[in-house]
Coordinates of C-alpha atoms in Angstrom, one line a residue:
Chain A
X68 CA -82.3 147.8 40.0
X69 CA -79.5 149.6 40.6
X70 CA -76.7 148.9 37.3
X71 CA -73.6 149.5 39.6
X72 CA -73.7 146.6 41.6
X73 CA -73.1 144.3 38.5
X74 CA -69.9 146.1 38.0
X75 CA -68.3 143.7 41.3
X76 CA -69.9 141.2 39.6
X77 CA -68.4 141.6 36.2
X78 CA -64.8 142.3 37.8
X79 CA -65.2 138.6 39.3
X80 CA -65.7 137.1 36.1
X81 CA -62.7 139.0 34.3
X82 CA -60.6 138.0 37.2
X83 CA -61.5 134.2 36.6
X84 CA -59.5 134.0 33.6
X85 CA -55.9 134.6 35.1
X86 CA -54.2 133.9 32.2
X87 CA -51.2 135.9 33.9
X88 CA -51.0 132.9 35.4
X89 CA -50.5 130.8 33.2
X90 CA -47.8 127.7 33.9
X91 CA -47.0 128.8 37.5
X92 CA -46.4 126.4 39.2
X93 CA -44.8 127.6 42.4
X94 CA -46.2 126.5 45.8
X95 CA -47.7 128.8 48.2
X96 CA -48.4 126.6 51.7
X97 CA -50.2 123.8 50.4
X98 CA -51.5 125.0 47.0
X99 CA -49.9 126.9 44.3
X100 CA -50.4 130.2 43.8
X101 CA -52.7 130.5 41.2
X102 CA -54.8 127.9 43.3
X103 CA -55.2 130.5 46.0
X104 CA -56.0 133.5 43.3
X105 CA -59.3 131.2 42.2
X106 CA -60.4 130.3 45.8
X107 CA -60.2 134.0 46.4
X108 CA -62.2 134.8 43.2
X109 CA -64.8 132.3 43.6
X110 CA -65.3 132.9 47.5
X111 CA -65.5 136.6 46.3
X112 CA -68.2 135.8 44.2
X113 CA -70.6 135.9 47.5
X114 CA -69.7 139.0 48.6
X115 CA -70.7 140.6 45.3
X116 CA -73.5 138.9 45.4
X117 CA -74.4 139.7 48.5
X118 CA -74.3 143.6 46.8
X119 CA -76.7 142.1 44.7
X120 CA -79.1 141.1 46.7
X121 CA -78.6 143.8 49.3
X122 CA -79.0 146.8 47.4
X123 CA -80.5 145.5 43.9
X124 CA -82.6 143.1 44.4
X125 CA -86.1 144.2 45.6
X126 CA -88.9 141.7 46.2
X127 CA -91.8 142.0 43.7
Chain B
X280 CA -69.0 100.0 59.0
X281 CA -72.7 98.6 58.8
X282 CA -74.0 100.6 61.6
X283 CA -73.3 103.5 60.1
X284 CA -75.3 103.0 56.8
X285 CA -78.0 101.1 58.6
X286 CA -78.4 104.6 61.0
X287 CA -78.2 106.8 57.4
X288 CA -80.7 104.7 55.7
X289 CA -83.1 104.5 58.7
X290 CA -82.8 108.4 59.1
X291 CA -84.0 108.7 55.2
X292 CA -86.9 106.5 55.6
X293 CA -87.9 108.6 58.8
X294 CA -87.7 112.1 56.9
X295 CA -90.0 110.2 54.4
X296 CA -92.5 109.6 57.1
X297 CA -92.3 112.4 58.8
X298 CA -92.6 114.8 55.6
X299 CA -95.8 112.7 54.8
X300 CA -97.6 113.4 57.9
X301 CA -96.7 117.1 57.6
X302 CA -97.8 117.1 53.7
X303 CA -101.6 117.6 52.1
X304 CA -101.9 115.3 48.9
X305 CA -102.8 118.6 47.0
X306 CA -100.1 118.6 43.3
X307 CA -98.7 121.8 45.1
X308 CA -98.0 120.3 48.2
X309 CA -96.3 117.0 46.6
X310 CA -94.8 118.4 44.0
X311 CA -93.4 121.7 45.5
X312 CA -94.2 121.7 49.0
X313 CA -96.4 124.2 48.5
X314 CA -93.7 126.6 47.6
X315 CA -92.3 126.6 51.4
X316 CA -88.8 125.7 51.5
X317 CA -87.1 128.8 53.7
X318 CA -83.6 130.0 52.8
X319 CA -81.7 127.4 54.4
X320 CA -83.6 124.2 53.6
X321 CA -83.4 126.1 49.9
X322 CA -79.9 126.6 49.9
X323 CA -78.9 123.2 51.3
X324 CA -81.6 121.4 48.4
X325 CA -80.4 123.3 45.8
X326 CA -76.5 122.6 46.5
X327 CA -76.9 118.6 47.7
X328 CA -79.1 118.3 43.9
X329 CA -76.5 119.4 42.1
X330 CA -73.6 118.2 44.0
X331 CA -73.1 114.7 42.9
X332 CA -71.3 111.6 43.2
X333 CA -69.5 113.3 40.2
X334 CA -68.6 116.0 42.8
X335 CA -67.5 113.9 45.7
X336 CA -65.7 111.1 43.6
X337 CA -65.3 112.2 39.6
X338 CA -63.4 115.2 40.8
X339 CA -60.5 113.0 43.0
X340 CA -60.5 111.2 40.0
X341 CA -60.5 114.2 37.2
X342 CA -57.7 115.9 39.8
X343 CA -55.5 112.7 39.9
X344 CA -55.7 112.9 35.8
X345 CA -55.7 116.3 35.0
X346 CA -54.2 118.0 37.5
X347 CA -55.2 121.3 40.2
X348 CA -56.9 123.1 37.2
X349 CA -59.7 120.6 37.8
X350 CA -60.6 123.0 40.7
X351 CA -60.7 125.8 38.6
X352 CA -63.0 124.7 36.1
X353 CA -65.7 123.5 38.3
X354 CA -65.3 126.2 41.1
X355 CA -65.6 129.4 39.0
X356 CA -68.2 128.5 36.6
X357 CA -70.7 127.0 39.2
X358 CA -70.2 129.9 41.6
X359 CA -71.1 132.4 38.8
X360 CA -73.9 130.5 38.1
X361 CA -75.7 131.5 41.6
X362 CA -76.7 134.4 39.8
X363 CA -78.7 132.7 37.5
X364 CA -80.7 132.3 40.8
X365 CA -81.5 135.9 39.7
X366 CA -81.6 136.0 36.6
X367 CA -83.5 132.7 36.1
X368 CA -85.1 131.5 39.3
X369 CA -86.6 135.3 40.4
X370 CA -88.8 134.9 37.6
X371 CA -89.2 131.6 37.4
X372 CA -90.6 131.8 40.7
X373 CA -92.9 134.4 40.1
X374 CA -94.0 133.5 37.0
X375 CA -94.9 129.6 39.2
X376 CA -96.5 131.6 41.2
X377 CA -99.2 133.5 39.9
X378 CA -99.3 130.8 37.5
X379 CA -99.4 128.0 39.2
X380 CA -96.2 125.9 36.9
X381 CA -94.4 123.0 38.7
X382 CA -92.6 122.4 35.8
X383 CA -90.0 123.6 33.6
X384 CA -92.3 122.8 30.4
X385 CA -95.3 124.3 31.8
X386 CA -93.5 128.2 31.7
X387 CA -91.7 127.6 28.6
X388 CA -94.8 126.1 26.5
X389 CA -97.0 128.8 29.1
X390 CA -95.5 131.5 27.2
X391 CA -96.3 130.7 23.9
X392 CA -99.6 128.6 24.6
X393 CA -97.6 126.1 22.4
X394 CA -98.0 122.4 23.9
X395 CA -95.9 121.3 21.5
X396 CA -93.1 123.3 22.4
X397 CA -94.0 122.3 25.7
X398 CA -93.7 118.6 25.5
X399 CA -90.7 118.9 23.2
X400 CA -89.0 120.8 26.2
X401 CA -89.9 118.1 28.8
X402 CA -89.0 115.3 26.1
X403 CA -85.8 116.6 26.0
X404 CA -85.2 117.5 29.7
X405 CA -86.2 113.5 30.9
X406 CA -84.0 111.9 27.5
X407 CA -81.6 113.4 29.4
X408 CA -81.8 112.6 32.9
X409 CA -83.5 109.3 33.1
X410 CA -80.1 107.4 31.9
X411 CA -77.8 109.9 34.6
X412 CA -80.8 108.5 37.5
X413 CA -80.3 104.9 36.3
X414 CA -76.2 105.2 36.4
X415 CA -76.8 106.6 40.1
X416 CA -79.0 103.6 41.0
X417 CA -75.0 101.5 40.1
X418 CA -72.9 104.0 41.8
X419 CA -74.9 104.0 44.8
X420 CA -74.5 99.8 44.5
X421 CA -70.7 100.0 44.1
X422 CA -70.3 102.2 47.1
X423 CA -72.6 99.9 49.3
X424 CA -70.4 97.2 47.8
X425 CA -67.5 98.7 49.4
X426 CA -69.0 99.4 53.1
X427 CA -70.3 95.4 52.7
X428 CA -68.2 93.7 51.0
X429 CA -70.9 90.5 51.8
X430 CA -73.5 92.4 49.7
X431 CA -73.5 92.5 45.5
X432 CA -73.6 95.6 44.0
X433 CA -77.0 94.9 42.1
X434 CA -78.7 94.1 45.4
X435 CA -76.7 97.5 47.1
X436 CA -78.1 99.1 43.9
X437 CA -81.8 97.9 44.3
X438 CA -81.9 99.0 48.2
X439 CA -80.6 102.3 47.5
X440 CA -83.5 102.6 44.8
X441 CA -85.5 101.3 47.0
X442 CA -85.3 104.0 49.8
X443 CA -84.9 106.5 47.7
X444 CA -88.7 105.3 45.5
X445 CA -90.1 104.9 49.6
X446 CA -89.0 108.6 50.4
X447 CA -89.8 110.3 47.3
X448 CA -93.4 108.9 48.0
X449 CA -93.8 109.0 51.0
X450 CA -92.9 113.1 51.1
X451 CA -92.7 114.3 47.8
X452 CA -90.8 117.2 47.9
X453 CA -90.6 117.9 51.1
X454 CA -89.1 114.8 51.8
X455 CA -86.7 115.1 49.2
X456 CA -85.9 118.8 50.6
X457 CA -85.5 117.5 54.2
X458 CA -83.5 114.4 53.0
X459 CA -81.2 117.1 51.2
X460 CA -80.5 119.1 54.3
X461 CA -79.5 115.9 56.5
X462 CA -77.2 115.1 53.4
X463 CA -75.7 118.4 52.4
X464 CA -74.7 118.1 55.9
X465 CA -73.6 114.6 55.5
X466 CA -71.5 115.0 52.3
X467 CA -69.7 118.2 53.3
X468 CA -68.8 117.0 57.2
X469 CA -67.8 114.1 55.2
X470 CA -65.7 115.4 52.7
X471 CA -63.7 117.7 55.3
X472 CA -63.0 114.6 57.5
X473 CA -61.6 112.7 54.3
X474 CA -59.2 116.1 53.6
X475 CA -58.1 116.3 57.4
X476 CA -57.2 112.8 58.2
X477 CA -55.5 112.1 54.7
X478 CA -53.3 115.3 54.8
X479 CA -52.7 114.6 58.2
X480 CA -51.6 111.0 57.4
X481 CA -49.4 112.4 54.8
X482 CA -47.8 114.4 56.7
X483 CA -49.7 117.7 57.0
X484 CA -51.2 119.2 53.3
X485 CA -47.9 121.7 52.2
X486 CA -46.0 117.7 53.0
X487 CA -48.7 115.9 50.9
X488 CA -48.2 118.7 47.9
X489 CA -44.7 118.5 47.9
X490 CA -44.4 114.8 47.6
X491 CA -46.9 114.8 44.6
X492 CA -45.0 117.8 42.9
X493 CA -42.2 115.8 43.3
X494 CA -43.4 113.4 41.0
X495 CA -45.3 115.6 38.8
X496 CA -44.7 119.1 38.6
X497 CA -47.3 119.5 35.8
X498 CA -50.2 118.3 38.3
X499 CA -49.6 122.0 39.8
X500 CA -49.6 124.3 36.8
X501 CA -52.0 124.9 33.7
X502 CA -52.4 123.9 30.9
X503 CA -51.6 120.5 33.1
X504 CA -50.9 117.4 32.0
X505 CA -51.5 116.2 28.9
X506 CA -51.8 120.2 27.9
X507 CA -55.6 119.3 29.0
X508 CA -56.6 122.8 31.0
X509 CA -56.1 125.4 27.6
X510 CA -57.6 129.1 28.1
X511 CA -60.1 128.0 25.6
X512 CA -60.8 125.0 27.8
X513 CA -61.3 127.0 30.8
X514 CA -63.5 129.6 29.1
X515 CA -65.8 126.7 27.9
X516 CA -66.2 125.1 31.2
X517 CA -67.2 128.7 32.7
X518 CA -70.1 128.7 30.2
X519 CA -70.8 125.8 30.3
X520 CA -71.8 125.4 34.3
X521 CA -73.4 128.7 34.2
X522 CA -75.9 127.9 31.6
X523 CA -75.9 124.2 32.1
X524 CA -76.6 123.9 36.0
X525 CA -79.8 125.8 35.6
X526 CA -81.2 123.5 32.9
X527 CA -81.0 120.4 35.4
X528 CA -84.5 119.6 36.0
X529 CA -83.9 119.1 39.1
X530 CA -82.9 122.4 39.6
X531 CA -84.7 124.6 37.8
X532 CA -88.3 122.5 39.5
X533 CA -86.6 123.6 43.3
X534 CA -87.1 127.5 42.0
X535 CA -90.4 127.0 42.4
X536 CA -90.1 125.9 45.8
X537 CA -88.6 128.8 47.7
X538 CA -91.1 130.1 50.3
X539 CA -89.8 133.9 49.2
X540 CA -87.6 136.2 47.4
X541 CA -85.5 135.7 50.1
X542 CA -85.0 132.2 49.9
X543 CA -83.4 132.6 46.5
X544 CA -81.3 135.2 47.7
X545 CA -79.8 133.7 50.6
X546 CA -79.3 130.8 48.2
X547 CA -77.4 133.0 45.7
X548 CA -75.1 134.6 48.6
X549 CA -73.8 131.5 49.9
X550 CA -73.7 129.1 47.1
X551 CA -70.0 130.3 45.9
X552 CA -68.7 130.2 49.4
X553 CA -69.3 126.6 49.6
X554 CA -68.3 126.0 46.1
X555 CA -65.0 127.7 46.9
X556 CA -63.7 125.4 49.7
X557 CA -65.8 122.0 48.9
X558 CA -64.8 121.6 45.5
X559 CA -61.0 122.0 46.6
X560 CA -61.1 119.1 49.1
X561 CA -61.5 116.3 46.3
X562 CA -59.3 117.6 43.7
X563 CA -56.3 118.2 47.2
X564 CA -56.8 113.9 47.4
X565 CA -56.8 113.3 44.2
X566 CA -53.3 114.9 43.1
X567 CA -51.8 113.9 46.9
X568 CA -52.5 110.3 45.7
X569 CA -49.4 111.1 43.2
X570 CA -47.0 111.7 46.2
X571 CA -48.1 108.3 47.7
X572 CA -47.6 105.7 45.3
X573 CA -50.8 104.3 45.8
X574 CA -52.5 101.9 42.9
X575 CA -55.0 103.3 41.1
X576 CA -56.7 101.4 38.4
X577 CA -59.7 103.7 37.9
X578 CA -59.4 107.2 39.0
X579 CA -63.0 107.6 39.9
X580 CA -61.7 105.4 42.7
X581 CA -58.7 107.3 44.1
X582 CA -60.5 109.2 46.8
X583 CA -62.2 106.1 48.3
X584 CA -59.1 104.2 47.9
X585 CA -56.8 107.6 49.7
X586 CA -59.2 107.2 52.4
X587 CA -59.2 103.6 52.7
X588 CA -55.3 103.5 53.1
X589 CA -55.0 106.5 55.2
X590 CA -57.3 107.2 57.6
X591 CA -59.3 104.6 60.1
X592 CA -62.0 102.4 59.3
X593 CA -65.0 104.7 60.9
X594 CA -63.8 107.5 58.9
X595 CA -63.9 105.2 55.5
X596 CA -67.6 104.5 56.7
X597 CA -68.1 108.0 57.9
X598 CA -66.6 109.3 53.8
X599 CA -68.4 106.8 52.2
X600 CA -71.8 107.5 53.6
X601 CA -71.5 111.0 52.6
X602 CA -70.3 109.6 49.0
X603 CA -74.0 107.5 49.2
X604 CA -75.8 111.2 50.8
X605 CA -74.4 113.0 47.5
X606 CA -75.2 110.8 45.0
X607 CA -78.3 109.3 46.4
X608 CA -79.8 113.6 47.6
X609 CA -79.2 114.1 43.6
X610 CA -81.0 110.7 42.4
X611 CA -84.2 111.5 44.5
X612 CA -84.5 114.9 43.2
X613 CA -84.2 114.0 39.4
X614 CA -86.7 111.1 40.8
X615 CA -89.0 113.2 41.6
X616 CA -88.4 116.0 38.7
X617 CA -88.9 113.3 36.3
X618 CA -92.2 112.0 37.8
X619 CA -93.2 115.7 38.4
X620 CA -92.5 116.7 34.0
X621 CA -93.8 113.5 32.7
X622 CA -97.1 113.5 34.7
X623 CA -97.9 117.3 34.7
X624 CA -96.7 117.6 31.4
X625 CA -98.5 115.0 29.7
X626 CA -101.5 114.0 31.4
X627 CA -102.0 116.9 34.4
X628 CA -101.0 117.0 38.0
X629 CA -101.7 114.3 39.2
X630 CA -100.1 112.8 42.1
X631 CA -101.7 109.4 41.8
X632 CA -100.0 109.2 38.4
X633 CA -97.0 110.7 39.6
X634 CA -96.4 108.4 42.1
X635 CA -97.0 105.6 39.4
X636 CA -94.6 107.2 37.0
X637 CA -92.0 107.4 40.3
X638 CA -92.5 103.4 40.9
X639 CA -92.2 102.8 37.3
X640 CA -88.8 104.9 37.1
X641 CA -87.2 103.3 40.0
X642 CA -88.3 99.9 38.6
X643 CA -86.7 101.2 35.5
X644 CA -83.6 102.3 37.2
X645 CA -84.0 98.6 39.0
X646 CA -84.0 96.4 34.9
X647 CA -80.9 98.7 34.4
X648 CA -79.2 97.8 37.8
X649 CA -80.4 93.3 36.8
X650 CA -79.4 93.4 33.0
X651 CA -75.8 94.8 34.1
X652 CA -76.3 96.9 31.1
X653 CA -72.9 99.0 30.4
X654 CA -73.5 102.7 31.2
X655 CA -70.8 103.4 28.5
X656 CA -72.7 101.9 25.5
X657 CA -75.1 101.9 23.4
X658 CA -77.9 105.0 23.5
X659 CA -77.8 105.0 27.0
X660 CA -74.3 105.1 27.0
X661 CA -74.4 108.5 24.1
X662 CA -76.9 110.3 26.3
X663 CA -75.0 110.1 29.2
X664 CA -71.8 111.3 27.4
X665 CA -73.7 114.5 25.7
X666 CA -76.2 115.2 29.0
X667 CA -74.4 118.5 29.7
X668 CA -74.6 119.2 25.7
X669 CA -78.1 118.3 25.3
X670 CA -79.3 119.8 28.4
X671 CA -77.1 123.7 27.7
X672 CA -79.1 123.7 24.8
X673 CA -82.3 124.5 26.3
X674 CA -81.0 127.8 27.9
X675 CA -81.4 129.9 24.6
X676 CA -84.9 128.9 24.6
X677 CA -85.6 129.4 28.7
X678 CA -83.7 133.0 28.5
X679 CA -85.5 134.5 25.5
X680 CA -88.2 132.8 27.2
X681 CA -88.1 134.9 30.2
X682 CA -86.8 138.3 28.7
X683 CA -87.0 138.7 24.9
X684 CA -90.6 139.8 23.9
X685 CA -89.8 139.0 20.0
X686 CA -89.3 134.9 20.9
X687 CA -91.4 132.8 19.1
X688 CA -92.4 129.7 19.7
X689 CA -90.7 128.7 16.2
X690 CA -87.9 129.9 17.5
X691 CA -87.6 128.3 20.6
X692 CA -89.0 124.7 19.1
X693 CA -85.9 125.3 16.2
X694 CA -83.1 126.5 18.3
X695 CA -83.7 123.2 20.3
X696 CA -84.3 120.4 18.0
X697 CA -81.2 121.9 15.7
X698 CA -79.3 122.3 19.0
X699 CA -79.5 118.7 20.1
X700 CA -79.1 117.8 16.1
X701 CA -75.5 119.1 16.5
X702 CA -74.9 117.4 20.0
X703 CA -75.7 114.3 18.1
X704 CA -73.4 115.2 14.7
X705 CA -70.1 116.2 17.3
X706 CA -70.7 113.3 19.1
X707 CA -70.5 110.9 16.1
X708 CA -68.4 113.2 13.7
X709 CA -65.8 115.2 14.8
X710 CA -66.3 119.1 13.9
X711 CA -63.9 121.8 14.6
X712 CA -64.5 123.7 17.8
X713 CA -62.3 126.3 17.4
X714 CA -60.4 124.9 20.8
X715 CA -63.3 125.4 22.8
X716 CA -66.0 122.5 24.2
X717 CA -68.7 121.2 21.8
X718 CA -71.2 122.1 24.0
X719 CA -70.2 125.9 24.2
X720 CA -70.6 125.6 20.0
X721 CA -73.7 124.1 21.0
X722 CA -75.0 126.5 22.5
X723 CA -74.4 129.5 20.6
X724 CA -75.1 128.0 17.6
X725 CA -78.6 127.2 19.4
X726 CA -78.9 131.0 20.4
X727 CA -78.4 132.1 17.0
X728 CA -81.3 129.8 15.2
X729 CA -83.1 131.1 18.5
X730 CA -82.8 134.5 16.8
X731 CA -83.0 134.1 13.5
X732 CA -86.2 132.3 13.4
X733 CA -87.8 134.2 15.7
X734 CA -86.8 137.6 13.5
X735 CA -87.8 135.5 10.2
X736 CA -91.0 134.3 11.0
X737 CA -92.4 136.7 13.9
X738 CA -95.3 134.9 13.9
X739 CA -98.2 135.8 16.7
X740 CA -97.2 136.1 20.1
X741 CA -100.3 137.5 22.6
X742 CA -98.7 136.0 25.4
X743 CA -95.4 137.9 25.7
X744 CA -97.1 140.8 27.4
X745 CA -98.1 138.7 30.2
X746 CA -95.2 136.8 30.4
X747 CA -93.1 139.6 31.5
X748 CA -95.3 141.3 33.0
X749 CA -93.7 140.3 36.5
X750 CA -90.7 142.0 35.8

């Protein structure tokens, strides 16, 4: 399969550790900021998966 | 409040029948419903398994303790771990398939023509889950307690068991499959009603937050309080769910069952969307309880008791059904996993025997539930404390397994017994971690004797050709 669509993939999993982040505590709606940073990250995780299985993942 | 259980329990009991009259007796067709489970009925099994009771009600509880990062450390971990759909369930699939495995041993023994490292895998699969099915058997009695007050928990406890031991038989996989689409369903409409009338009872969610940050800032920021949510921490739980999940029995056997490619797929695609909003809703209850001054002796309670207070009594029966779907859709599958390893494992596939071992589980789970033995003592109490440990052990040995021609048997039969050697020291000594979770030392430190061995005593290996020849 094609190697460039784990590069989404790994991106995602760097951007899970948000140690910028780190003792914020300032609220953003409901949720503070950070909060919203790992919904993001984790909902992003199905779109790069979604590369995954779109373009290099092949039935065998 | 009854009617609403009684309507849930009957629907069960009719996916049990149903699924029987739609199954063929063959081991296949009970034990992996003939490898036919479409995307959906895939994605919804393999999410309802391994969302738990620990999902609906320890994460309230671990959010009213620890804080928002409890969010974090469960959401980002389990969605990476959908790609271990790939990476793990593609092949496990295809190598079930031309192979004919229904269980986890079966491939990892397969390869090596080693039974021993076979049963040793399945030994230490089922140490593992049988006491975490017997504590479900209680939980589902306490929260039967709560809708009927009249009824004791051991005899809640004993009917759940009950339907779950009549399904399981009835339908075998299938019916377990089915019964996890009808609670998925359940547990996530559920958890969603619980979030929307408590937050709007509280005066809308960015009211609810404030109150709680009111009273403790620290609830919103990491490391949290108590200092509990450390980089270190956070790394370790990421690991942890993305080589952990996989080694659930009961979720590596539904990898056999998708009817295609596809299936797994879809699966992968829209596991982390879920994750990302359902694991939220919990953890939002369980710090809002802060901003209410609401008595909590046992956090584990908190979101029962939130919804109790604040919302009306259908929707506390309508939240506490779907805390019964999610832990009661997990207990049938490691039911039925269990059954599945220790009679195709040991004696063949047999689904007389299976159904036997299933009766004599549940009856099991049942002497638990009578002798009001204490889930937090003794061995019982030990394995339940180190399942996650024991069971991210195994992945070394699955993943070499899978992709490293130069595993040995050895290898794999070393990495794990010395693996779950030093689950067993950490629990009883304490050993320096470096910051980071025992299991994650655990589990490199299992990858490494993985290595070694195998590259010390190579050893014959005819089968590692074939094994990945499906790659």
């Amino acid at each position: 399969m094609s190697k460039a669509w784990w590069l989404p993939v790994a991106v995602l999993v760097l951007l899970s550790f948000d140690i910028w982040n780190w003792h914020q505590d300032t609220l953003l709606l409901f949720m503070p900021g950070w909060m919203w940073h790992v919904a993001t990250v984790t909902a992003l995780f199905s779109l790069a998966f979604y590369l995954v299985a779109r373009s290099g993942w092949r039935d065998e | 409040m009854l009617l609403l259980a009684v309507i849930y329990i009957l629907a069960l009991l009719a996916i049990g029948v149903y699924a029987r009259t739609k199954a063929d007796n063959t081991p296949e067709g009970y034990f992996l419903a003939n490898r036919g489970f479409g995307p959906l009925v895939l994605f919804f099994t393999l999410a309802a398994t391994n969302f738990s009771a620990f999902t609906f009600l320890g994460f309230a509880g671990a959010g009213y303790t620890h804080g928002m990062g409890q969010y974090g450390v469960m959401a980002l971990g389990t969605a990476c771990m959908a790609l271990m759909f790939y990476v793990i369930g593609r092949r496990v699939w295809q190598l079930g398939k031309t192979r004919g495995y229904v269980t986890p041993g079966e491939l990892v023994g397969g390869r090596y023509g080693s039974r021993g490292l076979q049963l040793l895998f399945t030994g230490v699969m089922s140490v593992f889950t049988i006491p975490y099915l017997a504590i479900q058997a209680v939980g589902a009695g306490y929260i039967l307690q709560m809708l009927m007050p009249s009824v004791s928990m051991e005899v809640g406890a004993i009917a759940a068991i009950a339907v779950i031991c009549f399904y399981v038989l009835s339908g075998g996989m299938r019916a377990s499959g089915w019964t996890d689409v009808v609670q998925g369903v359940l547990m996530i409409a559920a958890m969603v009603a619980a979030v929307a009338f408590v937050g709007h009872a509280l005066g809308g969610f960015s009211q609810a937050s404030a109150a709680a940050r009111d009273v403790s800032p620290a609830l919103f920021s990491r490391p949290g309080p108590g200092s509990y949510f450390t980089v270190k921490i956070w790394l370790s739980f990421f690991v942890l769910w993305v080589f952990c999940d996989p080694m659930f029995p009961q979720m590596f056997t539904r990898f056999y069952t998708a009817k295609s490619q596809r299936s797994l797929r879809t699966a992968m695609v829209l596991y982390p969307l879920l994750v990302s909003f359902f694991f939220l809703l919990p953890v939002l209850i369980g710090v809002w309880a802060h901003g209410t001054g609401i008595d909590v002796d046992t956090p584990d309670n908190v979101l029962l008791l939130m919804v109790e207070r604040y919302t009306p009594p259908m929707v506390f029966s309508f939240v506490s059904v779907g805390a019964l779907g999610a832990l009661m859709s997990t207990a049938d599958s490691q039911l039925l996993s269990l059954s599945t390893m220790l009679t195709a494992d040991t004696v063949g596939k047999n689904v007389r025997v299976s159904r036997m071992v299933t009766v004599a589980l549940s009856a099991f789970a049942v002497v638990f539930v009578l002798f009001g033995y204490d889930p937090a003592s003794g061995i019982m109490g030990t394995l339940v404390d180190t399942t996650f440990s024991g069971l991210v052990v195994l992945a070394p040995a699955v993943l070499a397994t899978l992709y490293w021609d130069r595993a040995t048997h050895l290898g794999c039969i070393a990495s794990i017994l010395s693996g779950e050697t030093l689950v067993m020291l950490q629990y009883v000594v304490e050993l320096p971690t470096g910051g980071f979770l025992p299991s994650v030392v655990a589990l490199l430190f299992a990858a490494v004797i993985l290595i070694a061995v195998s590259m010390l005593f190579p050893g014959e290996n005819a089968d590692a050709a074939r094994a990945t020849e499906t790659r």
